[in-house]
XYZ file of C-alpha atoms in Angstrom:
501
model
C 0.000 0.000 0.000
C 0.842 3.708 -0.551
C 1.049 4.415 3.230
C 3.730 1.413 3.733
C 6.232 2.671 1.104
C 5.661 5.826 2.408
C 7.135 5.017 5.583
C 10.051 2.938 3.884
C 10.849 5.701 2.318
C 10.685 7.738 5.523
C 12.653 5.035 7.423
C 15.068 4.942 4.804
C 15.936 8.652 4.804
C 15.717 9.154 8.448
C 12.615 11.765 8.364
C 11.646 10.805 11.422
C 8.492 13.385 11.550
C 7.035 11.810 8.451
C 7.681 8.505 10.122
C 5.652 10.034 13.260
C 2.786 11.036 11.480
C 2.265 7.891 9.333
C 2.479 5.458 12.499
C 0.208 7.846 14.619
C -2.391 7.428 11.712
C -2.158 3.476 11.123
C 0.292 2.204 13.628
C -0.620 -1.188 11.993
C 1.862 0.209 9.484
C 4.900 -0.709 11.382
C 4.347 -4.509 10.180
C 4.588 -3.383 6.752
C 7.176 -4.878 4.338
C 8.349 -4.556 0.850
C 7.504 -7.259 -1.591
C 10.266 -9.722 -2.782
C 13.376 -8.799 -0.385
C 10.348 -8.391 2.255
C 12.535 -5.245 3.884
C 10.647 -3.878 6.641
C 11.364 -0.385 7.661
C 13.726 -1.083 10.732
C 15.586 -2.521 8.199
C 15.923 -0.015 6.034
C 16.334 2.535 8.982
C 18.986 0.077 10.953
C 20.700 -0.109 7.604
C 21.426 3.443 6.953
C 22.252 4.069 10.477
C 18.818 5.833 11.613
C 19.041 5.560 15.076
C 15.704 7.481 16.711
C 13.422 6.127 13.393
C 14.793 2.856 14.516
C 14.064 3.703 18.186
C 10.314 5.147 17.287
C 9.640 1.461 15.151
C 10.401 -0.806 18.425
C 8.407 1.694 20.490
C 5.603 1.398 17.878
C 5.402 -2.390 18.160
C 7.564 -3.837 15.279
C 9.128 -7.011 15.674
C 13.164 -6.181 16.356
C 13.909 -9.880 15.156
C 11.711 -9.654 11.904
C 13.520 -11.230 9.269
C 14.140 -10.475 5.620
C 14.196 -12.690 2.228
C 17.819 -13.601 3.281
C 16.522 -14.434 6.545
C 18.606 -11.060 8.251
C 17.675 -9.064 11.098
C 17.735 -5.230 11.521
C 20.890 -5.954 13.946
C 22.467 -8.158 11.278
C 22.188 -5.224 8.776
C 22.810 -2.856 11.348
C 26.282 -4.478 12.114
C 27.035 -4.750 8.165
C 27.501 -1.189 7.941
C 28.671 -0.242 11.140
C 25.812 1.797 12.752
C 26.990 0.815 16.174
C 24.138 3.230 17.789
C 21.549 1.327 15.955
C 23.284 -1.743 17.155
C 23.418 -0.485 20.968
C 19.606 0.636 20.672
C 18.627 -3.269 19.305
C 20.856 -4.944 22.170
C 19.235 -2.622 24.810
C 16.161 -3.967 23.431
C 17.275 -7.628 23.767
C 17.362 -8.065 20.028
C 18.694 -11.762 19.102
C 21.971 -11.821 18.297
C 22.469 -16.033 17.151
C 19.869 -15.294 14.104
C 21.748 -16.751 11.281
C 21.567 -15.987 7.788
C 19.664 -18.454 5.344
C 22.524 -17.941 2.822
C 25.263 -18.394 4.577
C 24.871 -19.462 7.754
C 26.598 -16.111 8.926
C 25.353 -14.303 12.504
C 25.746 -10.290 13.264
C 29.099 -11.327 14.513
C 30.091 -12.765 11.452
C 29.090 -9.635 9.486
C 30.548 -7.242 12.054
C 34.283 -9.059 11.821
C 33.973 -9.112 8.327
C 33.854 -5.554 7.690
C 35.722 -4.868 10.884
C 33.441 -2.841 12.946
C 34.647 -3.334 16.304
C 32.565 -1.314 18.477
C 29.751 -3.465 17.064
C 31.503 -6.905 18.213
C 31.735 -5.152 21.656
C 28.162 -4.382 21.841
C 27.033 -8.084 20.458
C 29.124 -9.576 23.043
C 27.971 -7.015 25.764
C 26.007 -9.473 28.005
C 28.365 -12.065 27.564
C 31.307 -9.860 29.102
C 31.101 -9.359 33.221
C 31.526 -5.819 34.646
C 34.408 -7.640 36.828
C 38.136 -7.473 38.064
C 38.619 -10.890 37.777
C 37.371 -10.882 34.110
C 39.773 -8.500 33.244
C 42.703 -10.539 35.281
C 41.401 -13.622 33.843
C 42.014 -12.396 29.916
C 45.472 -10.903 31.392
C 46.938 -14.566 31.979
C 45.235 -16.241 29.283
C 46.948 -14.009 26.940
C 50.264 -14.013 28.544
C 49.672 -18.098 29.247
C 50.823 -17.854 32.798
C 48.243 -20.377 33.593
C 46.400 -22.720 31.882
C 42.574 -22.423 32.188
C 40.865 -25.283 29.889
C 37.278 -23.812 31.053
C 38.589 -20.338 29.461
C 38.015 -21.589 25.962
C 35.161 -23.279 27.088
C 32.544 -20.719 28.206
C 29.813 -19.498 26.668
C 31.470 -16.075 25.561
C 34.474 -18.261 23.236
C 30.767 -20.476 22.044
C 29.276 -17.637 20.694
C 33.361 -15.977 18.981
C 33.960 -19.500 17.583
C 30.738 -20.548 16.193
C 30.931 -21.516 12.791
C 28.639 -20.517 9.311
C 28.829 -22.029 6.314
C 31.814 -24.846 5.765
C 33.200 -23.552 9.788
C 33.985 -20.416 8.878
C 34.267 -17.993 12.057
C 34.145 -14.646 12.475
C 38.048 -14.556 13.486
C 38.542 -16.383 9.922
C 36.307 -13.666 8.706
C 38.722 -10.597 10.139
C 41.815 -12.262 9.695
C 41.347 -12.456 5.933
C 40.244 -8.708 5.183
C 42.723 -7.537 7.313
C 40.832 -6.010 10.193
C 43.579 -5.656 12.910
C 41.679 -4.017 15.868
C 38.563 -7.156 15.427
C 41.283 -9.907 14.962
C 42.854 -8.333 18.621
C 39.542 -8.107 20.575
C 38.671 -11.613 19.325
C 41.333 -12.939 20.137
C 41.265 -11.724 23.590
C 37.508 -12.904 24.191
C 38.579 -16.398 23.239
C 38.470 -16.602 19.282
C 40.904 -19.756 19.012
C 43.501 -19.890 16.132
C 43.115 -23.549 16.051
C 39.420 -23.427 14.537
C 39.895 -24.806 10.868
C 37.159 -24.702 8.293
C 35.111 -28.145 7.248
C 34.120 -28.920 3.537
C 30.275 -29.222 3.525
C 29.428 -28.623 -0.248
C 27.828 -25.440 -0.050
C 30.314 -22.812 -0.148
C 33.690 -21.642 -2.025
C 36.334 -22.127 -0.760
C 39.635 -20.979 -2.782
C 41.879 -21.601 0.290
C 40.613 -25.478 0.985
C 39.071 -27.422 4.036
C 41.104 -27.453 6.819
C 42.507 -23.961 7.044
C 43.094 -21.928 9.736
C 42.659 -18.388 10.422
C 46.770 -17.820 10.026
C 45.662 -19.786 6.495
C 43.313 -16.736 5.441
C 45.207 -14.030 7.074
C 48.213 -15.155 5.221
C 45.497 -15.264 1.920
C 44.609 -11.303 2.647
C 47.962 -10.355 3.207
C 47.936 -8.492 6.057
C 51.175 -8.973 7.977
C 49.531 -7.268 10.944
C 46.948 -9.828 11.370
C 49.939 -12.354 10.490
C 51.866 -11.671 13.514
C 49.671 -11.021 15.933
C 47.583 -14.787 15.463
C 51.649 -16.518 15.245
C 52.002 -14.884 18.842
C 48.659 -16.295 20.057
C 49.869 -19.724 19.057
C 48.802 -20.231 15.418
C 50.486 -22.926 13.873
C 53.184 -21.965 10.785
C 53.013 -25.821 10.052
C 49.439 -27.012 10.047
C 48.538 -28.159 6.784
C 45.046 -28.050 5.250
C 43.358 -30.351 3.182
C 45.079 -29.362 0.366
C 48.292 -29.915 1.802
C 49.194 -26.111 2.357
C 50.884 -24.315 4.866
C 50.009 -20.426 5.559
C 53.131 -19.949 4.066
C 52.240 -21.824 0.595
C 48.889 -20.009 0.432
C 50.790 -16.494 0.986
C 53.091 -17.294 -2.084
C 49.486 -18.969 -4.264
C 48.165 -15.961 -3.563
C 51.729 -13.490 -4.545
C 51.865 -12.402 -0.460
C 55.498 -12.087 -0.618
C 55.733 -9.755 1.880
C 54.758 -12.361 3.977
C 57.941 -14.737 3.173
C 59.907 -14.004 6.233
C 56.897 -13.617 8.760
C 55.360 -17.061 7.702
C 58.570 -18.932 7.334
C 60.392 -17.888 10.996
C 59.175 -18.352 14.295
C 59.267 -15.410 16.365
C 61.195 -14.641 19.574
C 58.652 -15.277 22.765
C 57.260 -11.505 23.755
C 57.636 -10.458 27.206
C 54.131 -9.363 27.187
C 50.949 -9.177 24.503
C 48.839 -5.598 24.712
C 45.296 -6.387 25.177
C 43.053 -4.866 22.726
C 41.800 -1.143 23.460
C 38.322 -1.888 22.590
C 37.735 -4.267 25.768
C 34.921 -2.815 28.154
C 34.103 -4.262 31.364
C 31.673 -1.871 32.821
C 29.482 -2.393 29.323
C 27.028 -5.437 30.976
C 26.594 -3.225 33.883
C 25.745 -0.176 32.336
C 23.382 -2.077 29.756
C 21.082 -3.771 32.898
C 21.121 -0.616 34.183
C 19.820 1.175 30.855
C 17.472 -1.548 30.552
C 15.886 -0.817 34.090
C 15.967 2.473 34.210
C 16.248 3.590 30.151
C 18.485 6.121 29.197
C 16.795 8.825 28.288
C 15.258 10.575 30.965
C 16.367 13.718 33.113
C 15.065 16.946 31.806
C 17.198 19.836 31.571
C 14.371 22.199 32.856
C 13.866 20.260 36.002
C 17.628 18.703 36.889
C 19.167 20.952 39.253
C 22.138 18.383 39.473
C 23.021 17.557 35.556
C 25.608 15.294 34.279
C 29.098 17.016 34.023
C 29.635 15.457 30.618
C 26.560 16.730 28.944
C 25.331 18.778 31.428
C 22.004 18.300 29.948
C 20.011 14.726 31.870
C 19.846 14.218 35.493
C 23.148 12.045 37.008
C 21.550 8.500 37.471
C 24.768 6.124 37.840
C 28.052 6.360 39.274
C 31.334 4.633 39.087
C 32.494 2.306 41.197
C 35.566 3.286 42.671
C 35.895 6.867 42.245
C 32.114 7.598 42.618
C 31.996 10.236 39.863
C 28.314 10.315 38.763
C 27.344 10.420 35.028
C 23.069 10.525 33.431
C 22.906 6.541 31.829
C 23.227 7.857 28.538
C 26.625 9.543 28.578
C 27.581 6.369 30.213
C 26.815 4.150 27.948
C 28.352 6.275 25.046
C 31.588 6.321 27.288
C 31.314 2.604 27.343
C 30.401 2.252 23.792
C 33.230 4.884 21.981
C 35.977 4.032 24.459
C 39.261 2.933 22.573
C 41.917 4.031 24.481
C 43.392 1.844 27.600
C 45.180 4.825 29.317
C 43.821 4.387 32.438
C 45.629 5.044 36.073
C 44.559 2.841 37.950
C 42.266 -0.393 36.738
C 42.829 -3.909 36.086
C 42.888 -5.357 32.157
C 39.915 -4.254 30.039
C 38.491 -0.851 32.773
C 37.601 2.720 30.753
C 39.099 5.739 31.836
C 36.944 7.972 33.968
C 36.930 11.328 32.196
C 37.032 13.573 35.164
C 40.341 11.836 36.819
C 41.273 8.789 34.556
C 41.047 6.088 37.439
C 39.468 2.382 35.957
C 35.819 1.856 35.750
C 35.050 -1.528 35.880
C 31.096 -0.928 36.610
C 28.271 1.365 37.332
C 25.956 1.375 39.866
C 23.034 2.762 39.861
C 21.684 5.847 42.248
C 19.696 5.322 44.946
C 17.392 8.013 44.182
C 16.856 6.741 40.295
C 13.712 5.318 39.685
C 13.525 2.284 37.948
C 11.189 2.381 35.071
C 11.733 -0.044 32.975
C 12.158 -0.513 29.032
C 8.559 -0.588 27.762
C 7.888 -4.031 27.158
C 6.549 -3.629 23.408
C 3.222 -5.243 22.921
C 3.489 -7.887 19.780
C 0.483 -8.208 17.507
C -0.114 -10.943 15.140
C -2.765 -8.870 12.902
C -1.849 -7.880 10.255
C -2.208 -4.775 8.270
C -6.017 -3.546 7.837
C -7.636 -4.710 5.464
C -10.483 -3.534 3.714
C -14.208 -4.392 2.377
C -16.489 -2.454 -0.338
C -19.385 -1.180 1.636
C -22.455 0.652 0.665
C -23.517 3.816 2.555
C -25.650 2.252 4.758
C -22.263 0.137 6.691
C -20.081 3.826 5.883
C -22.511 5.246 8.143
C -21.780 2.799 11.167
C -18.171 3.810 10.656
C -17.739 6.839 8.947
C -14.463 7.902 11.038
C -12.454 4.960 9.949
C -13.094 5.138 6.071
C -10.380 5.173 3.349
C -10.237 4.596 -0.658
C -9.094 1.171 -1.669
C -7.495 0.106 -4.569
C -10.341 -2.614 -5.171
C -12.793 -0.326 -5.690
C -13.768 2.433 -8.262
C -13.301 6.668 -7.438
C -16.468 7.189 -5.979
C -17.085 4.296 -3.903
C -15.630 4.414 -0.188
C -14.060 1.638 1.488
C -14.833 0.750 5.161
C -12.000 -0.054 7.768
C -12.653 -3.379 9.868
C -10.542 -5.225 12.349
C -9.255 -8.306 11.563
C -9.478 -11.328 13.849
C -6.953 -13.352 12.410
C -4.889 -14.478 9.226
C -7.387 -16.334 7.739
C -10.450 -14.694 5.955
C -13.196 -17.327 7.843
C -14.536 -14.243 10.346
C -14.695 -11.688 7.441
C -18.177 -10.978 6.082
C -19.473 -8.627 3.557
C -22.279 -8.423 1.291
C -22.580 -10.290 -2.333
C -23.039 -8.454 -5.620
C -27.303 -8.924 -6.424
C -28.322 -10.698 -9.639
C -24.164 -12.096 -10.141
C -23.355 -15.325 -10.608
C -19.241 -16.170 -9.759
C -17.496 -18.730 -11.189
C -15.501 -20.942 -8.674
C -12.615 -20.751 -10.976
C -12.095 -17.139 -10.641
C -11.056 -18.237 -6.904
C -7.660 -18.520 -5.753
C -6.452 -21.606 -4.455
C -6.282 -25.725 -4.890
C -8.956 -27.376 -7.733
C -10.322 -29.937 -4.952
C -11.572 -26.934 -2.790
C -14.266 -24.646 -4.708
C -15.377 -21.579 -2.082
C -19.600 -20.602 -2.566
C -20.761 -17.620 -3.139
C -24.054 -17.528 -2.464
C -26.990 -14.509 -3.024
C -27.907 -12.223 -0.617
C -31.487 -10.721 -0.762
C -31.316 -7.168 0.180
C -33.190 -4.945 2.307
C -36.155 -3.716 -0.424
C -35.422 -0.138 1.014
C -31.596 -0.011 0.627
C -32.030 -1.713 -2.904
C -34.460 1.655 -3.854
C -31.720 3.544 -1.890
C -29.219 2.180 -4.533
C -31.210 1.892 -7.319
C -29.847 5.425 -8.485
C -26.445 4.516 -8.088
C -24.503 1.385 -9.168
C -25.890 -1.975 -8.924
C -22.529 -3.187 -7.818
C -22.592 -3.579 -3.856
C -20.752 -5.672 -1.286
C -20.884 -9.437 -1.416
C -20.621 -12.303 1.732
C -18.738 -15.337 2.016
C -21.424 -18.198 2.888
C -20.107 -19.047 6.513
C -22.293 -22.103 5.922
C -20.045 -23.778 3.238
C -17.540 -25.828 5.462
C -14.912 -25.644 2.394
C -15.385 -22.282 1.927
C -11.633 -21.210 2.925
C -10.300 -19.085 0.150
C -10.094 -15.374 -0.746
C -12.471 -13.084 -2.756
C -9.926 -10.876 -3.833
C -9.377 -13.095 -6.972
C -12.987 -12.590 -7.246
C -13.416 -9.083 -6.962
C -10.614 -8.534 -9.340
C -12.346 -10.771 -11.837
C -15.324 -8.562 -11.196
C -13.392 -5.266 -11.270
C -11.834 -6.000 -14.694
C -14.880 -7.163 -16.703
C -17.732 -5.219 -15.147
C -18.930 -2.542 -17.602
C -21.509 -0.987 -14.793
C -20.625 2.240 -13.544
């Protein structure tokens, strides 16, 4: 319908007052999606980085895990093309973040390492990640392998890093072979493993071969970066795939030969491995926060004690540690931007407080906040209004809902009624007089042939219409048990070959 692309095309450009005004007049709208890709508008808004029209669709009802043609999300789209404040406003909403593509097999982690948008990983993995010292002290020895922790690469944090798409390729595969240094470091410290090697299964291309490791596709992109930094987190220079290649053999296949001496040496042990700057421990505390409280509120009219970063929303969390207070939202942006790890005083993976640099490792919330939670969005499984030809006796009954239809000719109105259901059984409208259908002009299977029986009208309303055009509404016969399929066949049949009027 008109109204739907309307607000595609809204959602799509970000004008978020057009996309105000058409959900305030059918909020039904927000279900609406294009035909053949079947692109609703969060996706189009999550997709071009539309943060409050994406905000305004979840509010209205939409479905945050509605899935396209290719069987992606809004997040999945979202974390394509790096809109990380989309992605923050979906994960805040408890969007699903294990969706997989039907292509593929690929998650919005997979797509995220793949173009290298970092700050996206960090937000997948946000409630995965604990706002805790020993987290952060934890990734500090696994990295330097002062002790070994089997459970490390066992939890469900390194589950969720190393799960495979298509033929078991990861998302650290994914990053190592475009070259995406800052995704292949925080992987690797979240427990991507270097010892993950791709499977053949049939469906997918693979120019490297089965068996290949993510040194095997880093060494294929050519980044000597991404090279060195998987050979000092143990990745093999001698494992072979199933084509009998070395990283080395698939760097000179592919001309890497910049990559001669890195692949064919093994480096001198490092004192010490940097951890990446885009950790955040204080994210899964500030994100339960957000969720209980939201992070929006605090008026600048009636705060009397604003937010020293803003200075705008009332201070509703505060550090732990050097109690500086901040409103939810500047905290979570703090969380969210952070890429820096000069930080006084704060164990592995802690943000910088900007007022006196000391670690943050979590928030707490205020006592005096009030927790009002996210609005749990109420789901609807009707579907967009549809509507029914009507003469002017029904128009009367509900003149206030009434809209032109496509069904119908210019001067005849078309009444708004509520559906019940997917299925067309409670619908009922009136039959044209004096027409006989044929069941063929019906959509659906040759065994089942719907009935469309007379109606005999009121003798008033027929000298009502007499003036006007004989053709009126018609009604299913709720009395035929195999009457199951749709008149809009019908009254296209009817629309097309009727010379009355």
């Amino acid at each position: 319908m008109a109204s739907g692309e309307r607000l595609v095309s809204a959602a799509r450009d970000g004008d978020l007052q057009e996309a105000k005004a058409l959900l305030e007049c059918n909020p039904r709208l927000v279900r609406y999606s294009t035909f053949g890709v079947r692109n609703s508008p969060l996706h189009y808004s999550a997709a071009q980085g539309h943060h409050e029209v994406v905000s305004l669709l979840i509010e209205s009802g939409v479905d945050i895990n509605l899935r396209n043609y290719r069987g992606q999300t809004a997040l999945m789209q979202a974390c394509q093309h790096g809109h990380w404040e989309v992605v923050l406003i979906l994960i805040l909403f408890k969007a699903n973040i294990h969706r997989a593509d039907y292509l593929n097999g690929g998650t919005a982690l997979h797509l995220a390492s793949l173009n290298g948008h970092t700050r996206c990983i960090r937000l997948l993995l946000a409630d995965y990640i604990p706002s805790s010292p020993v987290f952060g002290k934890t990734l500090r020895k696994a990295v330097d392998k002062e002790e070994s922790n089997p459970d490390y690469y066992k939890n469900a944090l390194s589950q969720i890093i190393n799960s495979p798409a298509d033929g078991g390729v990861t998302a650290l595969h994914m990053a190592a072979l475009n070259g995406h240094i800052e995704s292949v470091q925080l992987l690797l410290d979240l427990g991507g493993s270097v010892s993950v090697v791709t499977v053949e299964d049939g469906t997918t291309i693979d120019l490297i071969g089965a068996g290949s490791t993510a040194l095997h596709y880093a060494a294929c992109g050519g980044s000597a970066q991404c090279c060195q930094i998987l050979i000092a987190r143990g990745a093999s220079l001698i494992a072979e795939n199933a084509n009998g290649w070395t990283p080395l053999m698939v760097a000179r296949s592919w001309h890497r030969n910049s990559l001669e001496e890195i692949l064919s040496t093994q480096p001198p042990s490092q004192s010490q491995i940097s951890l990446s700057p885009f950790l955040s421990l204080p994210l899964m505390s500030i994100v339960k926060i957000a969720r209980e409280s939201g992070w929006r509120n605090g008026d600048t009219l009636t705060c009397q004690d604003p937010c020293v970063v803003c200075l705008e929303r009332q201070c509703t969390v505060a550090a732990e540690g050097c109690d500086h207070e901040f409103c939810t939202r500047c905290a979570l942006y703090l969380c969210s931007t952070n890429c820096v790890t000069t930080v006084s005083n704060g164990p592995p993976g802690s943000i910088a407080c900007p007022l006196c640099r000391n670690g943050i490792v979590s928030f707490a919330m205020l006592p005096g906040t009030r927790p009002t939670k996210v609005r749990e969005i109420a789901r609807t499984s009707l579907s967009l209004t549809f509507c029914t030809c009507t003469s002017e006796a029904a128009l009367a009954a509900d003149s206030s809902s009434s809209l032109t239809t496509p069904f119908c000719k210019p001067e005849f109105r078309c009444a708004r009624i509520s559906p019940l259901g997917s299925s067309f059984r409670s619908l009922s409208c009136q039959r044209f007089p004096s027409m006989k259908l044929n069941s063929s002009f019906c959509m659906g299977a040759p065994d089942v042939s719907p009935s469309l029986i007379p109606c005999d009208l009121d003798r008033n309303l027929q000298s009502q219409l007499a003036t006007r055009c004989s053709r009126s509404s018609f009604r299913r016969s709720s009395s035929h048990s195999e009457g199951r399929r749709s008149w809009f066949s019908a009254l296209n049949q009817y629309v097309t070959t009727s010379s009355g009027c």
